[in-house]
Short mmCIF file of C-alpha atoms in Angstrom, two decimals:
data_model
loop_
_atom_site.label_atom_id
_atom_site.label_comp_id
_atom_site.label_asym_id
_atom_site.label_seq_id
_atom_site.Cartn_x
_atom_site.Cartn_y
_atom_site.Cartn_z
CA UNK W 134 122.79 -56.07 -106.77
CA UNK W 135 126.21 -57.09 -106.11
CA UNK W 136 128.35 -56.94 -103.38
CA UNK W 137 131.42 -59.12 -102.45
CA UNK W 138 131.16 -61.81 -99.56
CA UNK W 139 134.17 -61.95 -98.29
CA UNK W 140 134.67 -65.14 -96.22
CA UNK W 141 130.50 -65.79 -96.44
CA UNK W 142 131.35 -66.90 -100.26
CA UNK W 143 133.33 -69.86 -100.40
CA UNK W 144 130.51 -72.35 -100.07
CA UNK W 145 127.38 -73.20 -101.01
CA UNK W 146 126.44 -73.80 -97.42
CA UNK W 147 127.38 -71.22 -95.86
CA UNK W 148 125.00 -68.52 -95.23
CA UNK W 149 125.71 -64.96 -95.17
CA UNK W 150 124.74 -63.00 -91.50
CA UNK W 151 121.92 -61.10 -94.11
CA UNK W 152 120.53 -64.87 -95.39
CA UNK W 153 122.39 -64.52 -98.97
CA UNK W 154 123.83 -67.84 -99.65
CA UNK W 155 126.22 -66.00 -101.81
CA UNK W 156 127.76 -69.12 -103.77
CA UNK W 157 123.96 -69.11 -105.63
CA UNK W 158 124.10 -65.52 -106.46
CA UNK W 159 127.86 -66.09 -108.35
CA UNK W 160 125.94 -69.17 -110.25
CA UNK W 161 123.58 -66.57 -111.32
CA UNK W 162 125.91 -64.12 -112.69
CA UNK W 163 127.14 -67.30 -115.17
CA UNK W 164 123.46 -66.77 -116.61
CA UNK W 165 123.87 -63.07 -116.89
CA UNK W 166 127.12 -63.39 -118.85
CA UNK W 167 125.66 -65.29 -121.46
CA UNK W 168 123.46 -64.62 -124.82
CA UNK W 169 119.71 -63.77 -124.19
CA UNK W 170 117.52 -66.01 -124.10
CA UNK W 171 113.57 -65.64 -124.88
CA UNK W 172 110.44 -67.51 -124.46
CA UNK W 173 106.49 -66.22 -124.69
CA UNK W 174 103.36 -68.00 -124.14
CA UNK W 175 100.94 -67.46 -127.41
CA UNK W 176 97.61 -68.01 -128.12
CA UNK W 177 98.35 -71.71 -129.85
CA UNK W 178 101.67 -72.52 -128.45
CA UNK W 179 104.97 -71.44 -127.24
CA UNK W 180 107.99 -69.80 -129.21
CA UNK W 181 111.33 -69.53 -127.44
CA UNK W 182 114.71 -67.67 -129.07
CA UNK W 183 118.18 -67.98 -128.58
CA UNK W 184 120.84 -65.13 -129.46
CA UNK W 185 123.99 -67.76 -129.80
CA UNK W 186 127.11 -65.48 -129.98
CA UNK W 187 129.53 -66.55 -131.83
CA UNK W 188 132.66 -67.32 -130.90
CA UNK W 189 134.79 -68.00 -134.00
CA UNK W 190 134.28 -67.38 -137.67
CA UNK W 191 134.89 -70.90 -137.94
CA UNK W 192 131.80 -72.10 -136.09
CA UNK W 193 129.98 -74.40 -138.64
CA UNK W 194 126.55 -72.57 -138.45
CA UNK W 195 123.53 -74.57 -136.68
CA UNK W 196 126.06 -76.76 -134.44
CA UNK W 197 126.33 -75.71 -130.63
CA UNK W 198 122.50 -76.15 -130.39
CA UNK W 199 121.17 -74.19 -127.32
CA UNK W 200 117.57 -75.61 -127.84
CA UNK W 201 116.29 -78.87 -127.23
CA UNK W 202 114.45 -81.57 -127.36
CA UNK W 203 112.95 -82.48 -123.95
CA UNK W 204 110.18 -84.95 -125.21
CA UNK W 205 107.50 -84.89 -127.69
CA UNK W 206 105.98 -82.26 -126.59
CA UNK W 207 108.10 -79.80 -124.56
CA UNK W 208 111.91 -77.98 -125.15
CA UNK W 209 114.53 -76.26 -123.20
CA UNK W 210 116.33 -73.38 -124.14
CA UNK W 211 119.56 -72.75 -122.39
CA UNK W 212 121.50 -69.85 -121.12
CA UNK W 213 124.61 -70.26 -119.21
CA UNK W 214 127.49 -72.75 -119.21
CA UNK W 215 127.13 -74.71 -122.00
CA UNK W 216 128.16 -77.69 -120.33
CA UNK W 217 125.69 -77.45 -116.95
CA UNK W 218 122.51 -76.82 -119.89
CA UNK W 219 123.91 -80.68 -120.68
CA UNK W 220 123.26 -82.19 -117.12
CA UNK W 221 119.86 -80.49 -116.93
CA UNK W 222 119.05 -81.58 -119.82
CA UNK W 223 119.93 -84.93 -119.79
CA UNK W 224 118.10 -85.29 -116.87
CA UNK W 225 114.98 -83.87 -118.18
CA UNK W 226 114.87 -86.31 -120.54
CA UNK W 227 115.10 -88.98 -118.90
CA UNK W 228 112.54 -87.89 -115.93
CA UNK W 229 110.62 -86.93 -118.99
CA UNK W 230 111.08 -90.66 -120.37
CA UNK W 231 110.63 -92.16 -116.92
CA UNK W 232 107.14 -90.51 -116.14
CA UNK W 233 105.88 -92.03 -119.50
CA UNK W 234 106.78 -95.40 -118.74
CA UNK W 235 105.67 -95.23 -115.24
CA UNK W 236 102.00 -93.04 -116.06
CA UNK W 237 101.91 -93.37 -119.70
CA UNK W 238 101.07 -90.62 -120.97
CA UNK W 239 103.67 -87.30 -121.69
CA UNK W 240 104.81 -85.84 -118.58
CA UNK W 241 103.05 -82.51 -117.48
CA UNK W 242 104.94 -79.79 -118.38
CA UNK W 243 104.51 -78.21 -114.90
CA UNK W 244 105.27 -81.61 -113.33
CA UNK W 245 108.92 -81.44 -115.86
CA UNK W 246 110.12 -77.97 -114.59
CA UNK W 247 109.24 -79.07 -110.94
CA UNK W 248 111.55 -81.92 -111.41
CA UNK W 249 114.10 -79.70 -113.15
CA UNK W 250 113.16 -77.35 -110.24
CA UNK W 251 113.62 -80.29 -107.68
CA UNK W 252 117.51 -81.34 -109.26
CA UNK W 253 118.70 -77.87 -110.00
CA UNK W 254 118.03 -77.10 -105.67
CA UNK W 255 120.19 -80.20 -104.57
CA UNK W 256 123.46 -78.94 -106.79
CA UNK W 257 122.68 -76.31 -103.76
CA UNK W 258 122.28 -78.47 -101.20
CA UNK W 259 126.18 -80.12 -100.67
CA UNK W 260 129.61 -78.48 -100.18
CA UNK W 261 130.95 -81.02 -102.45
CA UNK W 262 128.89 -79.77 -105.42
CA UNK W 263 128.56 -76.76 -107.29
CA UNK W 264 125.38 -75.10 -108.44
CA UNK W 265 124.25 -74.97 -111.79
CA UNK W 266 125.60 -72.18 -113.95
CA UNK W 267 123.21 -72.22 -116.07
CA UNK W 268 119.09 -71.19 -116.59
CA UNK W 269 116.56 -72.78 -118.38
CA UNK W 270 113.06 -72.15 -120.39
CA UNK W 271 111.15 -74.58 -120.33
CA UNK W 272 108.10 -74.49 -123.10
CA UNK W 273 105.84 -77.52 -123.65
CA UNK W 274 102.59 -78.24 -124.75
CA UNK W 275 100.31 -80.62 -122.84
CA UNK W 276 96.43 -81.00 -122.02
CA UNK W 277 96.43 -77.94 -120.43
CA UNK W 278 97.59 -76.17 -123.06
CA UNK W 279 100.83 -74.24 -123.87
CA UNK W 280 103.15 -73.69 -120.64
CA UNK W 281 106.33 -71.65 -120.12
CA UNK W 282 108.79 -71.88 -117.17
CA UNK W 283 111.72 -70.29 -116.31
CA UNK W 284 114.33 -72.53 -113.99
CA UNK W 285 117.41 -70.30 -112.32
CA UNK W 286 120.46 -71.62 -110.66
CA UNK W 287 118.88 -71.67 -107.45
CA UNK W 288 116.23 -73.92 -108.03
CA UNK W 289 112.89 -71.51 -107.83
CA UNK W 290 110.56 -72.14 -111.00
CA UNK W 291 108.21 -69.81 -112.19
CA UNK W 292 105.89 -70.07 -114.48
CA UNK W 293 105.67 -67.15 -117.68
CA UNK W 294 103.28 -66.01 -120.40
CA UNK W 295 107.12 -63.92 -121.43
CA UNK W 296 110.42 -64.58 -120.48
CA UNK W 297 113.63 -63.41 -120.72
CA UNK W 298 117.38 -64.35 -119.12
CA UNK W 299 121.25 -63.58 -120.09
CA UNK W 300 122.52 -60.27 -120.95
CA UNK W 301 119.51 -58.47 -122.52
CA UNK W 302 117.24 -59.66 -120.17
CA UNK W 303 116.44 -56.10 -118.80
CA UNK W 304 115.67 -54.89 -122.55
CA UNK W 305 113.77 -58.22 -123.88
CA UNK W 306 111.46 -57.76 -120.79
CA UNK W 307 110.49 -54.63 -121.96
CA UNK W 308 109.98 -55.50 -124.95
CA UNK W 309 108.23 -58.27 -124.10
CA UNK W 310 105.54 -56.33 -122.34
CA UNK W 311 104.54 -54.50 -125.33
CA UNK W 312 103.34 -57.47 -126.95
CA UNK W 313 99.28 -58.40 -127.02
CA UNK W 314 100.61 -62.32 -126.54
CA UNK W 315 97.03 -63.62 -125.72
CA UNK W 316 95.52 -62.40 -129.05
CA UNK W 317 99.47 -63.30 -131.02
CA UNK W 318 99.92 -67.04 -133.04
CA UNK W 319 102.86 -68.63 -133.08
CA UNK W 320 103.75 -67.86 -136.29
CA UNK W 321 103.79 -64.00 -135.51
CA UNK W 322 105.71 -64.57 -132.12
CA UNK W 323 108.62 -66.19 -134.32
CA UNK W 324 108.51 -63.17 -135.91
CA UNK W 325 108.40 -60.77 -132.84
CA UNK W 326 111.13 -63.06 -131.19
CA UNK W 327 113.50 -62.84 -133.84
CA UNK W 328 112.81 -58.69 -133.61
CA UNK W 329 113.79 -58.94 -130.03
CA UNK W 330 116.64 -60.81 -130.28
CA UNK W 331 118.27 -58.73 -133.12
CA UNK W 332 117.04 -55.73 -130.93
CA UNK W 333 118.63 -56.06 -127.96
CA UNK W 334 121.94 -57.49 -129.39
CA UNK W 335 124.41 -55.17 -128.08
CA UNK W 336 126.60 -54.39 -131.36
CA UNK W 337 129.16 -53.18 -129.92
CA UNK W 338 130.26 -55.61 -126.96
CA UNK W 339 129.62 -59.05 -129.28
CA UNK W 340 130.45 -58.69 -132.99
CA UNK W 341 128.47 -61.57 -134.22
CA UNK W 342 125.28 -64.27 -133.40
CA UNK W 343 123.24 -66.65 -134.75
CA UNK W 344 119.33 -66.85 -133.62
CA UNK W 345 118.54 -70.03 -132.93
CA UNK W 346 114.76 -70.38 -132.63
CA UNK W 347 111.60 -73.43 -131.79
CA UNK W 348 108.29 -73.97 -130.88
CA UNK W 349 105.91 -76.36 -130.10
CA UNK W 350 102.08 -74.89 -131.26
CA UNK W 351 99.16 -76.27 -133.02
CA UNK W 352 101.17 -75.62 -136.28
CA UNK W 353 103.52 -78.34 -135.31
CA UNK W 354 100.75 -80.83 -134.03
CA UNK W 355 102.14 -80.10 -130.04
CA UNK W 356 105.28 -81.37 -131.13
CA UNK W 357 108.59 -79.43 -130.10
CA UNK W 358 110.53 -78.49 -133.07
CA UNK W 359 112.78 -76.17 -134.62
CA UNK W 360 111.19 -73.33 -136.27
CA UNK W 361 110.81 -74.50 -140.15
CA UNK W 362 113.74 -72.74 -142.25
CA UNK W 363 112.17 -70.54 -144.54
CA UNK W 364 109.72 -69.01 -141.28
CA UNK W 365 113.08 -68.42 -139.65
CA UNK W 366 114.59 -66.74 -142.94
CA UNK W 367 111.49 -64.42 -142.85
CA UNK W 368 111.61 -64.03 -139.29
CA UNK W 369 115.19 -62.80 -139.39
CA UNK W 370 114.49 -60.22 -142.88
CA UNK W 371 111.60 -58.78 -140.77
CA UNK W 372 114.07 -58.36 -137.66
CA UNK W 373 116.51 -56.81 -140.04
CA UNK W 374 114.55 -54.64 -141.58
CA UNK W 375 112.66 -53.23 -138.09
CA UNK W 376 116.44 -52.45 -136.97
CA UNK W 377 116.94 -50.60 -140.21
CA UNK W 378 113.95 -48.68 -139.40
CA UNK W 379 115.04 -47.78 -136.14
CA UNK W 380 118.13 -46.54 -137.13
CA UNK W 381 116.81 -44.37 -140.41
CA UNK W 382 115.20 -42.70 -137.67
CA UNK I 128 108.92 -128.91 -92.86
CA UNK I 129 109.89 -125.60 -94.51
CA UNK I 130 106.48 -124.00 -94.94
CA UNK I 131 108.18 -120.78 -96.67
CA UNK I 132 108.75 -122.81 -99.89
CA UNK I 133 111.66 -121.50 -101.97
CA UNK I 134 110.79 -120.70 -105.93
CA UNK I 135 113.89 -122.28 -106.76
CA UNK I 136 113.39 -125.30 -108.53
CA UNK I 137 115.33 -128.02 -107.36
CA UNK I 138 117.58 -128.70 -110.34
CA UNK I 139 118.63 -125.14 -110.81
CA UNK I 140 122.18 -124.16 -111.42
CA UNK I 141 121.65 -120.65 -111.51
CA UNK I 142 121.34 -119.96 -107.32
CA UNK I 143 119.53 -116.25 -106.43
CA UNK I 144 119.25 -115.74 -109.68
CA UNK I 145 116.53 -118.45 -110.85
CA UNK I 146 113.99 -116.38 -108.03
CA UNK I 147 113.60 -113.72 -111.22
CA UNK I 148 110.62 -115.29 -113.77
CA UNK I 149 111.88 -116.22 -116.96
CA UNK I 150 109.72 -116.59 -119.73
CA UNK I 151 109.32 -120.39 -120.31
CA UNK I 152 106.19 -120.47 -122.39
CA UNK I 153 104.21 -118.13 -124.22
CA UNK I 154 100.58 -117.28 -123.34
CA UNK I 155 98.69 -114.91 -125.09
CA UNK I 156 99.94 -115.57 -129.09
CA UNK I 157 99.49 -114.40 -132.63
CA UNK I 158 100.14 -116.47 -135.69
CA UNK I 159 101.80 -116.28 -138.86
CA UNK I 160 102.97 -112.54 -140.38
CA UNK I 161 103.47 -112.81 -144.18
CA UNK I 162 105.85 -109.74 -146.06
CA UNK I 163 107.29 -108.90 -149.58
CA UNK I 164 109.11 -106.47 -151.13
CA UNK I 165 107.31 -105.04 -153.88
CA UNK I 166 107.77 -101.91 -156.56
CA UNK I 167 107.31 -98.99 -154.28
CA UNK I 168 107.85 -100.50 -150.77
CA UNK I 169 106.90 -103.35 -148.57
CA UNK I 170 103.69 -105.03 -148.27
CA UNK I 171 103.05 -107.28 -144.87
CA UNK I 172 99.51 -109.07 -143.66
CA UNK I 173 98.67 -110.33 -140.47
CA UNK I 174 95.43 -111.70 -139.05
CA UNK I 175 94.06 -109.96 -136.09
CA UNK I 176 93.88 -113.14 -133.90
CA UNK I 177 95.02 -113.65 -130.56
CA UNK I 178 95.36 -116.74 -128.98
CA UNK I 179 95.09 -118.15 -125.63
CA UNK I 180 96.10 -121.84 -126.22
CA UNK I 181 94.06 -123.43 -128.47
CA UNK I 182 90.93 -120.74 -127.55
CA UNK I 183 90.97 -118.17 -130.03
CA UNK I 184 90.45 -115.13 -127.44
CA UNK I 185 90.91 -111.99 -129.30
CA UNK I 186 89.79 -111.48 -132.04
CA UNK I 187 91.05 -107.56 -132.89
CA UNK I 188 95.01 -107.55 -131.99
CA UNK I 189 96.67 -105.13 -134.39
CA UNK I 190 100.17 -107.06 -134.80
CA UNK I 191 101.60 -104.43 -137.38
CA UNK I 192 102.56 -101.16 -136.41
CA UNK I 193 104.48 -98.54 -137.84
CA UNK I 194 108.13 -97.56 -136.28
CA UNK I 195 109.04 -93.95 -137.04
CA UNK I 196 109.04 -92.88 -140.25
CA UNK I 197 110.69 -95.54 -142.30
CA UNK I 198 109.59 -98.82 -140.73
CA UNK I 199 106.95 -100.79 -140.05
CA UNK I 200 106.81 -104.20 -137.57
CA UNK I 201 104.96 -107.35 -137.76
CA UNK I 202 105.10 -109.71 -134.84
CA UNK I 203 103.84 -113.43 -133.98
CA UNK I 204 104.31 -115.17 -131.27
CA UNK I 205 103.72 -113.69 -127.14
CA UNK I 206 101.47 -110.51 -127.38
CA UNK I 207 102.87 -108.82 -124.13
CA UNK I 208 106.16 -109.46 -125.56
CA UNK I 209 105.49 -107.46 -128.68
CA UNK I 210 103.91 -104.48 -127.07
CA UNK I 211 107.15 -104.19 -124.60
CA UNK I 212 109.12 -104.52 -127.88
CA UNK I 213 106.80 -101.51 -129.12
CA UNK I 214 107.90 -99.81 -125.90
CA UNK I 215 111.62 -100.10 -126.65
CA UNK I 216 110.92 -98.50 -130.19
CA UNK I 217 109.33 -96.25 -128.78
CA UNK I 218 111.86 -94.81 -126.76
CA UNK I 219 114.74 -95.54 -129.57
CA UNK I 220 112.78 -93.32 -131.92
CA UNK I 221 111.97 -90.87 -129.32
CA UNK I 222 115.64 -90.51 -128.60
CA UNK I 223 116.19 -90.28 -132.23
CA UNK I 224 113.47 -87.81 -132.61
CA UNK I 225 114.88 -85.26 -130.17
CA UNK I 226 118.52 -85.26 -131.82
CA UNK I 227 116.60 -82.83 -134.31
CA UNK I 228 119.14 -83.18 -136.64
CA UNK I 229 117.44 -83.93 -140.38
CA UNK I 230 118.77 -87.75 -139.16
CA UNK I 231 116.04 -90.28 -138.78
CA UNK I 232 116.97 -94.37 -138.24
CA UNK I 233 116.02 -96.44 -141.12
CA UNK I 234 114.36 -99.99 -141.36
CA UNK I 235 117.93 -101.11 -141.50
CA UNK I 236 118.96 -99.38 -137.94
CA UNK I 237 115.61 -100.92 -136.50
CA UNK I 238 116.37 -103.89 -137.40
CA UNK I 239 119.59 -104.68 -136.04
CA UNK I 240 118.51 -102.73 -133.13
CA UNK I 241 115.87 -105.63 -132.70
CA UNK I 242 118.60 -108.51 -133.69
CA UNK I 243 120.56 -107.11 -130.11
CA UNK I 244 117.89 -107.20 -128.09
CA UNK I 245 116.69 -110.35 -128.80
CA UNK I 246 119.68 -112.15 -129.11
CA UNK I 247 120.80 -110.73 -125.76
CA UNK I 248 117.45 -111.66 -124.24
CA UNK I 249 117.70 -115.41 -125.22
CA UNK I 250 121.60 -115.42 -124.00
CA UNK I 251 120.12 -114.90 -120.19
CA UNK I 252 117.67 -117.77 -120.99
CA UNK I 253 114.58 -114.83 -121.28
CA UNK I 254 113.76 -114.58 -124.11
CA UNK I 255 110.69 -112.06 -125.97
CA UNK I 256 108.67 -114.79 -127.37
CA UNK I 257 108.47 -113.09 -130.53
CA UNK I 258 109.04 -114.18 -134.48
CA UNK I 259 109.36 -110.42 -135.63
CA UNK I 260 109.17 -109.07 -139.39
CA UNK I 261 110.71 -105.54 -139.99
CA UNK I 262 109.91 -104.47 -143.50
CA UNK I 263 110.91 -100.43 -144.70
CA UNK I 264 112.10 -98.27 -147.22
CA UNK I 265 114.34 -95.03 -146.41
CA UNK I 266 116.27 -93.08 -149.63
CA UNK I 267 114.64 -95.77 -152.44
CA UNK I 268 116.58 -98.26 -150.58
CA UNK I 269 113.93 -101.51 -149.78
CA UNK I 270 114.65 -103.65 -146.71
CA UNK I 271 112.89 -106.54 -145.49
CA UNK I 272 114.35 -108.54 -142.38
CA UNK I 273 113.09 -111.23 -140.06
CA UNK I 274 113.94 -111.83 -136.00
CA UNK I 275 113.16 -114.72 -134.12
CA UNK I 276 113.17 -114.99 -130.61
CA UNK I 277 116.34 -117.28 -130.62
CA UNK I 278 117.99 -114.17 -132.37
CA UNK I 279 118.47 -115.83 -136.04
CA UNK I 280 117.78 -113.27 -137.98
CA UNK I 281 118.59 -112.85 -142.14
CA UNK I 282 116.86 -110.11 -144.64
CA UNK I 283 115.46 -111.32 -148.03
CA UNK I 284 112.60 -110.26 -150.43
CA UNK I 285 110.31 -112.37 -148.62
CA UNK I 286 109.75 -113.17 -145.31
CA UNK I 287 106.94 -115.23 -143.08
CA UNK I 288 107.11 -116.56 -139.07
CA UNK I 289 105.16 -119.55 -137.53
CA UNK I 290 103.25 -121.23 -139.94
CA UNK I 291 103.59 -119.37 -142.96
CA UNK I 292 107.85 -120.10 -142.55
CA UNK I 293 105.80 -123.85 -143.79
CA UNK I 294 102.84 -122.85 -146.22
CA UNK I 295 103.57 -119.56 -146.92
CA UNK I 296 106.99 -118.83 -148.18
CA UNK I 297 106.99 -121.96 -150.98
CA UNK I 298 104.34 -119.97 -152.56
CA UNK I 299 106.68 -117.03 -152.61
CA UNK I 300 109.31 -118.46 -154.10
CA UNK I 301 107.21 -120.12 -156.98
CA UNK I 302 105.05 -116.80 -157.85
CA UNK I 303 107.54 -113.61 -156.47
CA UNK I 304 109.48 -111.53 -158.48
CA UNK I 305 110.99 -108.00 -158.83
CA UNK I 306 109.02 -104.80 -158.92
CA UNK I 307 105.72 -106.71 -158.06
CA UNK I 308 103.10 -104.25 -158.90
CA UNK I 309 100.68 -103.07 -155.72
CA UNK I 310 97.78 -105.19 -157.05
CA UNK I 311 99.86 -107.86 -157.68
CA UNK I 312 101.50 -108.48 -154.34
CA UNK I 313 98.22 -107.95 -152.29
CA UNK I 314 96.59 -110.76 -154.69
CA UNK I 315 100.07 -113.33 -153.96
CA UNK I 316 99.98 -111.98 -150.43
CA UNK I 317 96.34 -113.13 -149.99
CA UNK I 318 96.90 -116.27 -152.04
CA UNK I 319 99.52 -116.87 -148.90
CA UNK I 320 96.61 -116.02 -146.31
CA UNK I 321 94.32 -118.31 -147.78
CA UNK I 322 96.59 -121.46 -147.28
CA UNK I 323 97.01 -120.84 -143.72
CA UNK I 324 93.67 -119.70 -142.98
CA UNK I 325 92.46 -123.14 -144.15
CA UNK I 326 95.57 -124.83 -142.52
CA UNK I 327 96.29 -123.25 -140.19
CA UNK I 328 94.06 -124.03 -136.87
CA UNK I 329 95.03 -120.61 -135.29
CA UNK I 330 94.28 -118.17 -138.05
CA UNK I 331 91.08 -116.37 -138.48
CA UNK I 332 89.74 -114.79 -141.13
CA UNK I 333 90.37 -111.68 -140.26
CA UNK I 334 93.26 -109.81 -141.85
CA UNK I 335 94.64 -106.38 -142.52
CA UNK I 336 97.45 -105.67 -145.10
CA UNK I 337 99.65 -102.93 -144.03
CA UNK I 338 102.19 -101.21 -147.09
CA UNK I 339 104.92 -99.31 -146.27
CA UNK I 340 106.16 -97.07 -148.69
CA UNK I 341 108.22 -93.36 -149.13
CA UNK I 342 105.56 -91.63 -148.15
CA UNK I 343 104.83 -93.17 -145.42
CA UNK I 344 102.64 -96.35 -143.59
CA UNK I 345 99.09 -97.25 -143.86
CA UNK I 346 97.18 -100.19 -142.76
CA UNK I 347 94.05 -101.61 -144.10
CA UNK I 348 91.18 -101.51 -141.95
CA UNK I 349 90.10 -105.53 -141.07
CA UNK I 350 88.57 -107.66 -143.90
CA UNK I 351 87.95 -111.15 -144.16
CA UNK I 352 88.91 -113.86 -147.07
CA UNK I 353 86.76 -115.44 -149.13
CA UNK I 354 86.82 -119.12 -148.93
CA UNK I 355 85.66 -122.30 -150.51
CA UNK I 356 84.39 -125.16 -148.89
CA UNK I 357 82.62 -127.48 -151.51
CA UNK I 358 85.40 -129.38 -152.81
CA UNK I 359 83.67 -132.42 -153.18
CA UNK I 360 86.51 -134.23 -152.25
CA UNK I 361 85.03 -133.09 -148.41
CA UNK I 362 81.94 -133.94 -148.94
CA UNK I 363 81.24 -136.97 -146.71
CA UNK I 364 84.63 -136.83 -145.54
CA UNK I 365 84.36 -140.00 -143.59
CA UNK I 366 82.61 -142.20 -146.60
CA UNK I 367 85.56 -144.76 -147.36
CA UNK I 368 87.12 -144.26 -143.64
CA UNK I 369 87.64 -147.77 -142.29
CA UNK I 370 86.04 -147.92 -138.59
CA UNK I 371 83.95 -145.05 -138.81
CA UNK I 372 80.35 -144.83 -137.69
#
């Protein structure tokens, strides 16, 4: 749906005649150009995975984290401009700690998503601010169970049980729809997410990538943390062999 | 006559700042905490009393808490200030955990943080009215330190707060030695706590002993010490006293 909005796209405070704000749409394009980010809600928790496109072979594996913990029980995976993503994460952390100190309990995931979305939306209201060039997948586990939200640069947030943003989002969404998420445990979910990311990774356009995954589930005691190394390796192996099987056909 | 009485004391030189409430005296207080290093880590003892002046108002106050994976904090003094300190530390540990980088704050770092907090509050004439004991073990290194409400801090092989300074430390100086076993450490702490129970009027006979080792922190269920009151010198204590009736 791309069109040049000549004249109506210079400022985020300008509507086009057909009711679009082009700056926000351009911001969304920044998200579409970044590596795929996937989140799924399994029976007992959330799994998130990021396809981190490696710009240079000199980069240390494990650096440039794209998934951040926002509180003990929730985390965020960021797609798009990394520096913008950092701002959103910092703000989310501050909202979470503030809620805890005022209300004495960890921030409900719905409330956190609302606050993050409001903050992102804020930057679409003033001409001296530019919209955030990043989308965020927020996963958390509170007393209403595991929940998954996506916030895009326009400031909209929706709740999902499976979501993908970034380059391979269309292909990833198709794959996620094939999964039976309500019966899947997070352990199985980790393997599935790895398989999907390896599958949607475009070997031709982007050479190398690093897989980063996190989960928050009953097994992790409802704490958001990086997927344990041995499980991550198991997932990567399963994903690579699934790819080979496909190529062999 | 000004009916809108200002809260500023007449001899204040601070101007509008003195309108803010500054801690003048503690209200609900805990008494001594005693701690020592032993073979596998740190042992700490504190009773469960919260005094409201001379009344022993609360008898189920846990004055020792685990901080992160590696440290144990015990406090005497104002209980509400202790709860505030726990809130600060909770946020500190949370931010440390969120880095998710395989590293975590050890007892030395937490002790330093507490020292800064206590000293800075003291400089604003608004102290957190506590004497804190911070012990822990990280990567095999044992650490035991203390911070007072005016920011005096040091580390040692055995520390105590409040009355413990006067009654427990002499015992510890005599009998503490390197590589105490767990049983010997508990026995030594119980000896100190028993003296405190006899001689400190704000002590109660319901204490907990906490230990922290590489494996983590465990805190005992509350229990009481056996005491002996049949010393012959205390029978008929007023017998020889002049002017007693």
